[in-house]
Every structure is written in C-alpha cells, then in structure tokens.
C-alpha cells in the first residue's frame, strides 16, 4: 500500500504516459488501418499490393523487433532525431494498423454486395462508395474486434517502458530497482492497466449499442 | 389498354440509345451470353423474359458494366462503355438501375437515399435536391415515408423508393433487374403501376421480369432469351399469341397454363 502512496507522482506520471501513448498510437492505427483497408479492397492493383504488403509486414513482425527498428534503423535510414515517445508511437501505431486494417476489411465484407452496386449505379466513385455507403455500415461489425485490438494495444504499450519511455509498466522497473516489494508494485501497475482496458471495453460497448443499422 | 398505344406511338421518333453488338460473356465454363445483338431505341420499352439461368439478368447488368463482358461492344447514346473509373461513373449516372433486392442504403433515410446521388454525383444544391426528392417520392406514392429508414418500409414501398432514387439522376435509360421478383404478390402491382406510368411518359426502359401481364401491356418489344441467346424478339401481342420458336412456345405453355 505504502509504495503507491509514497510514489503516487511516479504512478500518476506512468499512468498518464500509458493513456497518452495508447490514445495517440490508437488514433494513428485507426487512420492508417482504415486507409490501408481501403487500399486492400481498391480496384487499383498497385494499391491492393501495397495494402497486402503493409499488413504482411507489420502483422508478422514481433513488436519488440519493430521497436528495435524504430530505435536503431529509422534514425539512420529515414528521419534522425525523433524523440523516444515519437518512435514508440510509430512502432505501436504501424503495428496495430495492420490489425485494424484486417478488422475493417472484415467489416467491409459484411456489407451486402448490393449496397456497393447501388452506389456505383448512381455514378459514385470508388472512394465515395467506400466513404458514404460501405464504411458507415461496416462500422458496427468492426466495433467488437476493434475493442480487442485497442485493449491489446494498451498492453503492448508496456514494451515502450523497456525503451525508456515514461509509461505505467516502466514505473515497476524504476521502483523495484529501488528495492520496494515487487508484488505490491505489480498489483498497482496491473490495476492501472485495468482502468484503461475497462474504459476501452465500456466505451466500445456503448458505441455498439448506438450504431445499430436496421436491415 | 389506351395507355399502351400512347407508349407505342412515342417510338416513331426514336434513334438508337443502347446498342449491344456480338456480346459474349462466360462465368467460368458457362457461356452465359452468346453473341448477343440488341438495339434499344430512345423511348422504347423492352421486356426481357426467359427461363431462369438464361442470362437475362446478366444481360441487364452488363449494360451499366456491373458485369464486364469478354467480347463485343456496348454503346450507350453513341458512347462505348468505358473501363472502370471516372468516365464509367459519369456514364452510370445516366443509366438508372433498379435491383431485385432494392438495395436501398440501409443507414440513410428514404429522403437521403433519393438525395444522395443528386448531391454527391450531380453536385446539386441541397435544397433543390430535397425538393426534387420529395416530389419524386410523391410521384411514386411514398411521400409520407420520407423520414423513415428503408427497413421500416414494405418491400413494395422500398422498391418504389429505389425507382425514385434512380429517377432522381434524370437517367437516359432505366434498367430493371427483376424488380418484382422479391415482392409479396399484393405488392407487385403497386410497383408495376409506377413502371407503367414511366413507360407512358416515354422513359426508355429495359425490364427483366417474369410479369407477363406487364410485358403485354407496357412493352414495345419482348425479347425472349434461353441458354444465353436471344431466341426471339417480337411485339408483345405477336409473341404471346403466336410465338415463332419452339423454345418460346414451350416456355409460354409452362407459365401461362396452370
């Protein structure tokens, strides 16, 4: 108990770090995931190939390896001088976007073919059809898998702690190195994660109820 | 019966609007369209009938390129069908399509369904689009349902909304792909009446249907398809009373006498 009260500032900082990193990389993953899903169902073959390559690359690479690449390869080959936080954001966001993409694509596949045919018959372009007709109707069936993906993202963000980004799991290392009882530290850290993941599943349950499309 | 003669007289001043020349299409090993030649004049109402699997729905869907063809040419108002892209989208906007399963946008209200194409494709002003949508909905008799969602409407009402949605684009030609096949019997007539009215007003229509009554009363020409070929084309009275081909005779004997 005392560990928490004595180091409330550390825990709070770690908790906020986790929340911010999860939110930011979740947002990045959402945007990238939806765009890449659009690529994957596009009538343009190069876009489809790019989408498939993206998903194959990021879904099949261990996240820790992506972190290592963000830390030691990206600065050398692409952009130098990124802060650790930005590098963690990119690694988490890109990794998670592959999963978001596949969830969104499965949602797209649940929308009856006739909806797209009707939209195209009216003269809508592919992107109009996707944006105005398909994605809004795909949303509901994507909510449940997305909830799981974001919960996984929250927990995956712990890896950033090992790369000296301030977040909840990193607090554990900090305090246990100072010799505090590890069981208590873990308990408080775990509770911190539970608060975030429960909020996510609650939010998504709410969304699911709101977004019913009657057929 | 007087209504019918009006529609038929309109054809006198017509030119070629939709032309299919030696169109072929395969679904794998199935040769679903075999050397189809078909010309539809402006203002003409052509009804395509035939046994199921004869390729009549596929024929209808090739005209706005929802189905691609393997060989041959399709031209609409003198322009050959372009490949997938902006130009095809522009052409599709001029070709109204009504589906067997209505395909109204489930997440939009009835009014929004009829406005969407005008606003997003024709870039029409929203107030004007709404005005037009409401008057079209009134015309097909579902004006009071404007703010409901498609799922709250009966099948017949949904199909009439779908017709209004297509008409909102001011199409040059309307394609009907078995528009009454998914409807309960008591709702078929309300849809057919709307289509009859369209035919009387001189709309060019290609109608794939099993409704022989509609074919008799509204069509200028009946196209009979079997096994991927056009077997016979004739004016409806001639076709129903005195079919030339054995295949048509056999088909008619099966459906007309119970």
Coordinates of C-alpha atoms in Angstrom, one line a residue:
Chain A
X1 CA 0.0 0.0 0.0
X2 CA 2.7 2.4 1.0
X3 CA 4.5 2.0 -2.3
X4 CA 1.6 3.6 -4.0
X5 CA 1.1 6.4 -1.6
X6 CA 4.7 7.2 -1.3
X7 CA 5.2 7.3 -5.1
X8 CA 1.9 8.5 -6.2
X9 CA 3.5 11.0 -8.5
X10 CA 5.5 8.3 -10.3
X11 CA 2.5 6.1 -10.7
X12 CA 0.4 9.0 -11.9
X13 CA 3.0 10.0 -14.5
X14 CA 3.3 6.5 -15.7
X15 CA -0.5 6.1 -15.9
X16 CA -0.8 9.3 -17.9
X17 CA 2.1 8.2 -20.1
X18 CA 0.3 4.9 -20.9
X19 CA -3.0 6.6 -21.6
X20 CA -1.4 9.2 -23.9
X21 CA 0.7 6.7 -25.8
X22 CA -2.3 4.4 -26.2
X23 CA -4.6 7.2 -27.4
X24 CA -2.1 8.6 -29.9
X25 CA -1.0 5.3 -31.4
X26 CA -4.6 4.1 -31.4
X27 CA -5.6 7.2 -33.4
X28 CA -2.7 6.7 -35.8
X29 CA -3.5 3.0 -36.1
X30 CA -7.2 3.8 -36.8
X31 CA -6.4 6.3 -39.6
X32 CA -3.7 4.1 -41.2
X33 CA -5.9 1.0 -40.8
X34 CA -8.9 2.4 -42.5
X35 CA -6.9 3.9 -45.3
X36 CA -5.0 0.6 -45.9
X37 CA -8.2 -1.4 -45.7
X38 CA -9.5 0.9 -48.5
X39 CA -6.3 0.1 -50.4
X40 CA -6.9 -3.6 -49.9
X41 CA -10.4 -3.5 -51.5
X42 CA -9.5 -1.0 -54.1
X43 CA -9.9 -1.8 -57.9
X44 CA -6.4 -0.5 -58.4
X45 CA -3.9 -3.4 -58.3
X46 CA -0.8 -1.4 -57.1
X47 CA -2.8 -0.1 -54.1
X48 CA -4.1 -3.6 -53.3
X49 CA -0.5 -4.9 -53.4
X50 CA 0.7 -2.1 -51.2
X51 CA -2.0 -2.9 -48.7
X52 CA -1.3 -6.5 -48.6
X53 CA 2.5 -5.9 -48.2
X54 CA 1.8 -3.4 -45.4
X55 CA -0.4 -5.9 -43.5
X56 CA 2.0 -8.8 -44.1
X57 CA 5.0 -6.8 -42.9
X58 CA 3.6 -5.3 -39.8
X59 CA 1.3 -8.1 -38.6
X60 CA 4.1 -10.7 -38.9
X61 CA 6.9 -8.8 -37.3
X62 CA 7.3 -9.1 -33.5
X63 CA 6.5 -5.8 -31.8
X64 CA 9.8 -5.7 -29.9
X65 CA 11.6 -6.0 -33.2
X66 CA 9.6 -3.1 -34.6
X67 CA 10.7 -1.1 -31.6
X68 CA 14.3 -2.0 -32.2
X69 CA 13.9 -1.0 -35.9
X70 CA 12.3 2.3 -34.8
X71 CA 15.2 2.9 -32.4
X72 CA 18.2 1.9 -34.4
X73 CA 17.2 1.7 -38.1
X74 CA 14.7 4.5 -38.7
X75 CA 17.0 7.3 -37.3
X76 CA 19.9 6.1 -39.6
X77 CA 18.0 5.5 -42.8
X78 CA 14.9 7.7 -42.6
X79 CA 14.4 10.5 -40.1
X80 CA 17.0 11.2 -37.5
X81 CA 16.3 13.0 -34.2
X82 CA 12.9 11.6 -33.3
X83 CA 12.1 11.6 -29.6
X84 CA 11.7 8.2 -27.9
X85 CA 8.0 8.9 -27.5
X86 CA 7.5 9.5 -31.2
X87 CA 9.4 6.4 -32.1
X88 CA 7.2 4.4 -29.7
X89 CA 4.2 6.0 -31.3
X90 CA 5.3 5.0 -34.8
X91 CA 6.1 1.4 -33.8
X92 CA 2.9 0.9 -31.9
X93 CA 0.7 2.7 -34.5
X94 CA 2.1 0.9 -37.5
X95 CA 2.0 -2.5 -35.8
X96 CA -1.6 -2.0 -34.7
X97 CA -2.7 -0.5 -38.0
X98 CA -2.2 -3.9 -39.7
X99 CA -4.7 -5.5 -37.3
X100 CA -7.2 -2.6 -37.6
X101 CA -7.0 -2.9 -41.3
X102 CA -8.0 -6.5 -41.3
X103 CA -10.8 -5.9 -38.8
X104 CA -12.1 -3.1 -41.0
X105 CA -11.8 -5.2 -44.1
X106 CA -13.8 -8.0 -42.5
X107 CA -16.4 -5.3 -41.7
X108 CA -16.5 -4.2 -45.3
X109 CA -17.1 -7.8 -46.3
X110 CA -20.2 -7.9 -44.1
X111 CA -22.0 -5.1 -46.1
X112 CA -24.1 -6.7 -48.8
X113 CA -22.7 -6.5 -52.3
X114 CA -25.9 -4.8 -53.5
X115 CA -25.1 -1.7 -51.4
X116 CA -21.9 -1.1 -53.4
X117 CA -23.7 -2.0 -56.7
X118 CA -26.4 0.5 -56.0
X119 CA -23.9 3.2 -55.2
X120 CA -21.9 2.6 -58.3
X121 CA -25.0 2.5 -60.4
X122 CA -25.8 6.0 -59.2
X123 CA -22.4 7.1 -60.6
X124 CA -20.5 7.3 -57.3
X125 CA -16.7 6.8 -57.5
X126 CA -15.0 4.1 -55.6
X127 CA -13.9 6.4 -52.8
X128 CA -17.4 7.9 -52.5
X129 CA -18.9 4.4 -52.3
X130 CA -16.5 3.4 -49.6
X131 CA -16.8 6.6 -47.6
X132 CA -20.5 7.2 -47.9
X133 CA -22.1 3.8 -48.2
X134 CA -19.8 0.9 -47.1
X135 CA -17.7 2.2 -44.2
X136 CA -20.7 3.7 -42.3
X137 CA -22.4 0.3 -42.5
X138 CA -19.3 -1.7 -41.7
X139 CA -18.7 0.2 -38.5
X140 CA -21.0 -1.7 -36.3
X141 CA -19.5 -5.1 -37.1
X142 CA -16.0 -3.7 -36.7
X143 CA -16.6 -2.4 -33.2
X144 CA -16.2 -5.7 -31.3
X145 CA -12.8 -6.7 -32.9
X146 CA -11.6 -3.1 -32.6
X147 CA -12.2 -3.2 -28.9
X148 CA -9.9 -6.2 -28.5
X149 CA -7.3 -4.6 -30.7
X150 CA -7.2 -1.5 -28.6
X151 CA -7.0 -3.4 -25.4
X152 CA -4.1 -5.4 -26.9
X153 CA -2.5 -2.0 -27.9
X154 CA -2.8 -0.7 -24.3
X155 CA -0.9 -3.7 -23.0
X156 CA 1.6 -3.7 -25.9
X157 CA 2.5 -0.1 -25.0
X158 CA 4.3 -1.6 -22.0
X159 CA 7.1 -2.5 -24.3
X160 CA 7.8 1.2 -24.7
X161 CA 8.7 1.2 -21.0
X162 CA 11.6 -1.0 -21.7
X163 CA 12.8 1.6 -24.2
X164 CA 12.8 4.4 -21.6
X165 CA 9.5 6.0 -22.5
X166 CA 7.7 7.1 -19.3
X167 CA 4.6 4.8 -19.0
X168 CA 3.0 2.6 -16.4
X169 CA 5.0 -0.6 -16.8
X170 CA 8.3 1.4 -16.7
X171 CA 7.3 2.6 -13.2
X172 CA 7.5 -1.0 -12.0
X173 CA 11.2 -1.3 -13.1
X174 CA 12.0 2.0 -11.6
X175 CA 10.6 1.1 -8.2
X176 CA 11.7 -2.5 -8.0
X177 CA 15.2 -1.4 -8.8
X178 CA 15.0 0.8 -5.7
X179 CA 14.1 -2.4 -3.7
X180 CA 10.4 -1.9 -3.0
X181 CA 8.2 -5.1 -2.6
X182 CA 7.6 -6.2 -6.1
X183 CA 4.2 -7.9 -5.5
X184 CA 2.6 -4.6 -4.5
X185 CA 4.1 -2.7 -7.3
X186 CA 2.8 -5.2 -9.8
X187 CA -0.6 -5.1 -8.2
X188 CA -0.9 -1.3 -8.6
X189 CA 0.5 -1.4 -12.1
X190 CA -2.0 -4.1 -13.1
X191 CA -4.9 -2.1 -11.6
X192 CA -3.7 0.9 -13.7
X193 CA -3.9 -1.2 -16.9
X194 CA -7.3 -2.5 -15.8
X195 CA -8.7 1.0 -15.5
X196 CA -7.6 1.8 -19.1
X197 CA -8.8 -1.5 -20.6
X198 CA -12.1 -1.4 -18.8
X199 CA -12.7 2.1 -20.0
X200 CA -12.0 0.9 -23.6
X201 CA -14.3 -2.0 -23.5
X202 CA -17.0 0.2 -21.8
X203 CA -16.7 2.8 -24.5
X204 CA -16.9 0.3 -27.3
X205 CA -19.9 -1.4 -25.7
X206 CA -21.6 2.0 -25.7
X207 CA -20.7 2.6 -29.4
X208 CA -22.0 -0.9 -30.3
X209 CA -25.4 -0.1 -28.8
X210 CA -25.5 3.3 -30.5
X211 CA -24.6 2.2 -34.0
X212 CA -27.3 -0.4 -34.9
X213 CA -28.2 -0.4 -38.6
X214 CA -31.6 -1.9 -39.2
X215 CA -32.0 -4.2 -42.1
Chain B
X1 CA -55.4 -0.5 -72.9
X2 CA -55.4 3.0 -74.3
X3 CA -52.3 3.8 -72.2
X4 CA -50.3 1.2 -74.1
X5 CA -50.9 2.8 -77.5
X6 CA -49.5 6.1 -76.3
X7 CA -46.2 4.5 -75.4
X8 CA -46.0 2.7 -78.7
X9 CA -46.6 5.8 -80.7
X10 CA -43.7 7.5 -79.0
X11 CA -41.3 5.1 -80.6
X12 CA -41.9 6.5 -84.0
X13 CA -39.5 9.4 -83.5
X14 CA -36.7 7.4 -81.9
X15 CA -33.0 6.7 -82.5
X16 CA -30.6 4.1 -81.1
X17 CA -29.9 4.6 -77.4
X18 CA -28.4 1.3 -76.2
X19 CA -26.6 -1.0 -78.7
X20 CA -25.1 -4.3 -77.9
X21 CA -23.1 -5.9 -80.6
X22 CA -22.0 -9.6 -80.5
X23 CA -21.6 -9.5 -76.8
X24 CA -20.1 -12.6 -75.2
X25 CA -19.6 -13.5 -71.5
X26 CA -18.5 -16.5 -69.6
X27 CA -18.9 -17.4 -65.9
X28 CA -16.1 -20.0 -65.8
X29 CA -17.1 -22.7 -68.2
X30 CA -20.6 -21.4 -68.5
X31 CA -21.2 -19.3 -71.7
X32 CA -23.8 -17.1 -70.1
X33 CA -24.1 -14.6 -73.0
X34 CA -23.7 -15.9 -76.5
X35 CA -23.3 -13.4 -79.4
X36 CA -26.0 -11.0 -78.1
X37 CA -27.1 -8.4 -80.6
X38 CA -29.7 -6.0 -79.3
X39 CA -30.6 -2.4 -80.1
X40 CA -32.9 -0.3 -77.9
X41 CA -34.3 2.8 -79.3
X42 CA -34.9 6.0 -77.4
X43 CA -38.3 5.9 -75.7
X44 CA -38.6 2.2 -76.2
X45 CA -39.8 -0.3 -73.5
X46 CA -38.1 -3.6 -74.0
X47 CA -39.1 -6.5 -71.7
X48 CA -36.6 -9.4 -71.5
X49 CA -38.1 -12.7 -70.5
X50 CA -36.9 -16.3 -70.4
X51 CA -36.3 -19.2 -68.1
X52 CA -34.0 -18.7 -65.1
X53 CA -30.4 -19.1 -65.9
X54 CA -31.0 -17.9 -69.4
X55 CA -28.7 -14.9 -68.9
X56 CA -31.3 -12.2 -68.9
X57 CA -30.2 -10.6 -65.5
X58 CA -26.6 -10.8 -66.6
X59 CA -27.5 -9.1 -69.9
X60 CA -29.2 -6.3 -67.9
X61 CA -26.2 -5.9 -65.6
X62 CA -23.7 -5.7 -68.5
X63 CA -25.4 -2.5 -69.8
X64 CA -24.0 -0.4 -66.9
X65 CA -21.0 -2.6 -66.6
X66 CA -21.8 -4.1 -63.2
X67 CA -20.8 -7.2 -65.1
X68 CA -17.9 -7.0 -67.5
X69 CA -18.1 -8.7 -70.9
X70 CA -15.5 -10.9 -72.6
X71 CA -16.0 -9.7 -76.1
X72 CA -18.3 -7.5 -78.2
X73 CA -19.3 -3.9 -77.7
X74 CA -21.9 -2.0 -75.8
X75 CA -22.6 1.6 -76.6
X76 CA -25.0 4.0 -74.7
X77 CA -26.1 7.1 -76.6
X78 CA -23.3 6.6 -79.1
X79 CA -20.5 6.2 -76.5
X80 CA -18.9 2.9 -75.9
X81 CA -18.8 1.7 -72.2
X82 CA -15.5 2.9 -70.7
X83 CA -13.3 1.0 -68.3
X84 CA -13.8 1.3 -64.5
X85 CA -13.1 4.9 -63.5
X86 CA -14.4 8.4 -63.5
X87 CA -15.8 8.2 -67.0
X88 CA -17.7 5.0 -66.3
X89 CA -19.1 6.6 -63.2
X90 CA -20.3 9.6 -65.2
X91 CA -22.0 7.2 -67.7
X92 CA -23.6 5.1 -64.9
X93 CA -25.2 8.3 -63.5
X94 CA -27.1 8.5 -66.8
X95 CA -28.3 4.9 -66.5
X96 CA -30.9 4.2 -63.8
X97 CA -30.8 0.7 -62.2
X98 CA -33.4 -1.0 -60.1
X99 CA -32.5 -4.2 -58.4
X100 CA -34.4 -7.3 -57.4
X101 CA -33.4 -6.8 -53.8
X102 CA -34.0 -3.0 -53.8
X103 CA -30.5 -2.2 -52.4
X104 CA -31.6 1.0 -50.6
X105 CA -28.8 2.4 -48.5
X106 CA -29.8 0.9 -45.1
X107 CA -28.1 3.6 -43.0
X108 CA -29.9 6.5 -44.8
X109 CA -33.5 7.7 -44.6
X110 CA -35.7 7.3 -47.6
X111 CA -35.3 11.0 -48.4
X112 CA -31.5 10.8 -48.1
X113 CA -31.5 7.8 -50.4
X114 CA -33.1 9.9 -53.1
X115 CA -31.0 12.9 -52.4
X116 CA -27.6 11.3 -52.2
X117 CA -26.9 10.8 -55.9
X118 CA -28.0 14.3 -56.8
X119 CA -25.8 15.9 -54.1
X120 CA -22.7 13.8 -54.4
X121 CA -22.7 12.9 -58.1
X122 CA -24.6 15.7 -59.8
X123 CA -23.3 18.2 -57.2
X124 CA -26.8 19.6 -56.9
X125 CA -27.8 22.2 -54.3
X126 CA -29.2 20.5 -51.2
X127 CA -32.5 22.4 -51.0
X128 CA -33.1 21.8 -54.7
X129 CA -32.2 18.1 -54.3
X130 CA -34.6 17.8 -51.4
X131 CA -37.4 19.4 -53.3
X132 CA -36.9 17.1 -56.2
X133 CA -36.6 14.1 -54.0
X134 CA -39.8 14.9 -52.2
X135 CA -41.7 15.4 -55.5
X136 CA -40.3 12.1 -56.9
X137 CA -41.3 10.3 -53.7
X138 CA -44.8 11.8 -54.0
X139 CA -44.9 10.6 -57.6
X140 CA -44.2 7.0 -56.7
X141 CA -46.6 7.3 -53.7
X142 CA -44.3 7.1 -50.7
X143 CA -44.0 10.8 -50.0
X144 CA -45.2 10.3 -46.4
X145 CA -42.4 7.8 -45.7
X146 CA -39.6 10.3 -46.4
X147 CA -38.1 10.3 -43.0
X148 CA -38.2 6.6 -42.3
X149 CA -35.4 4.1 -42.8
X150 CA -35.7 1.5 -45.6
X151 CA -36.1 -1.4 -43.2
X152 CA -39.3 0.3 -41.8
X153 CA -40.9 0.1 -45.3
X154 CA -42.7 -2.8 -47.0
X155 CA -41.0 -4.4 -50.0
X156 CA -43.3 -2.6 -52.4
X157 CA -42.6 0.7 -50.9
X158 CA -38.8 0.1 -50.8
X159 CA -38.8 -0.8 -54.5
X160 CA -40.8 2.4 -55.3
X161 CA -38.2 4.4 -53.4
X162 CA -35.5 2.6 -55.4
X163 CA -37.2 3.7 -58.6
X164 CA -37.4 7.3 -57.3
X165 CA -33.7 7.1 -56.4
X166 CA -32.8 6.1 -59.9
X167 CA -35.1 8.8 -61.4
X168 CA -33.5 11.5 -59.3
X169 CA -30.5 11.3 -61.6
X170 CA -32.6 12.1 -64.7
X171 CA -31.4 8.9 -66.4
X172 CA -31.5 8.4 -70.2
X173 CA -32.5 4.8 -69.7
X174 CA -33.7 2.7 -66.8
X175 CA -32.7 -0.9 -66.2
X176 CA -35.0 -3.1 -64.2
X177 CA -33.5 -6.3 -63.0
X178 CA -36.4 -8.5 -61.9
X179 CA -37.9 -5.6 -59.9
X180 CA -40.9 -7.6 -58.6
X181 CA -39.4 -11.0 -58.0
X182 CA -38.7 -10.4 -54.3
X183 CA -42.1 -8.9 -53.6
X184 CA -45.2 -10.4 -51.9
X185 CA -47.9 -10.8 -54.5
X186 CA -50.1 -8.0 -53.2
X187 CA -47.2 -5.5 -53.6
X188 CA -46.3 -6.4 -57.1
X189 CA -49.0 -4.2 -58.6
X190 CA -48.0 -1.0 -56.9
X191 CA -44.5 -1.3 -58.3
X192 CA -45.8 -2.3 -61.8
X193 CA -48.1 0.7 -61.8
X194 CA -45.2 3.1 -61.2
X195 CA -43.3 1.3 -64.1
X196 CA -46.4 1.5 -66.4
X197 CA -46.6 5.3 -65.7
X198 CA -42.9 5.7 -66.5
X199 CA -43.4 3.8 -69.7
X200 CA -46.3 6.0 -70.7
X201 CA -44.2 9.1 -70.0
X202 CA -41.7 7.9 -72.7
X203 CA -38.8 6.6 -70.5
X204 CA -36.5 4.2 -72.2
X205 CA -36.7 1.0 -70.2
X206 CA -35.1 -2.4 -70.3
X207 CA -37.1 -4.7 -68.0
X208 CA -36.1 -8.2 -67.0
X209 CA -39.2 -9.7 -65.5
X210 CA -41.4 -12.7 -65.0
X211 CA -44.5 -10.4 -65.1
X212 CA -46.1 -11.4 -68.4
X213 CA -49.0 -9.0 -67.7
X214 CA -46.6 -6.1 -67.7
X215 CA -44.9 -7.3 -70.8
X216 CA -48.2 -7.5 -72.6
X217 CA -49.4 -4.1 -71.5
X218 CA -46.3 -1.9 -71.4
X219 CA -43.7 -3.4 -73.7
X220 CA -43.0 -2.2 -77.2
X221 CA -41.0 -5.3 -77.8
X222 CA -40.4 -8.6 -76.0
X223 CA -37.0 -10.2 -76.1
X224 CA -37.1 -13.9 -75.3
X225 CA -33.8 -15.4 -74.0
X226 CA -32.8 -19.0 -73.4
X227 CA -29.4 -20.6 -72.7
X228 CA -27.5 -17.3 -73.2
X229 CA -29.0 -16.5 -76.6
X230 CA -31.7 -14.2 -77.8
X231 CA -34.1 -16.7 -79.3
X232 CA -36.9 -14.5 -80.4
X233 CA -37.8 -10.8 -80.5
X234 CA -41.3 -9.6 -81.3
X235 CA -44.0 -7.2 -80.5
X236 CA -45.9 -8.5 -77.4
X237 CA -49.2 -9.5 -78.9
X238 CA -47.4 -11.4 -81.7
X239 CA -45.0 -13.0 -79.2
X240 CA -47.7 -14.2 -76.7
X241 CA -50.3 -15.2 -79.2
X242 CA -48.1 -16.6 -81.9
X243 CA -44.5 -17.3 -80.9
X244 CA -42.3 -18.4 -83.8
X245 CA -39.7 -20.5 -81.9
X246 CA -40.4 -23.9 -80.3
X247 CA -38.4 -22.8 -77.3
X248 CA -40.7 -19.8 -76.7
X249 CA -43.8 -21.9 -77.2
X250 CA -42.6 -24.4 -74.7
X251 CA -41.7 -21.6 -72.2
X252 CA -45.1 -19.9 -72.6
X253 CA -47.0 -23.1 -72.3
X254 CA -45.3 -23.7 -69.0
X255 CA -46.0 -20.3 -67.5
X256 CA -49.4 -19.4 -68.9
X257 CA -51.4 -22.5 -68.1
X258 CA -51.7 -23.9 -64.7

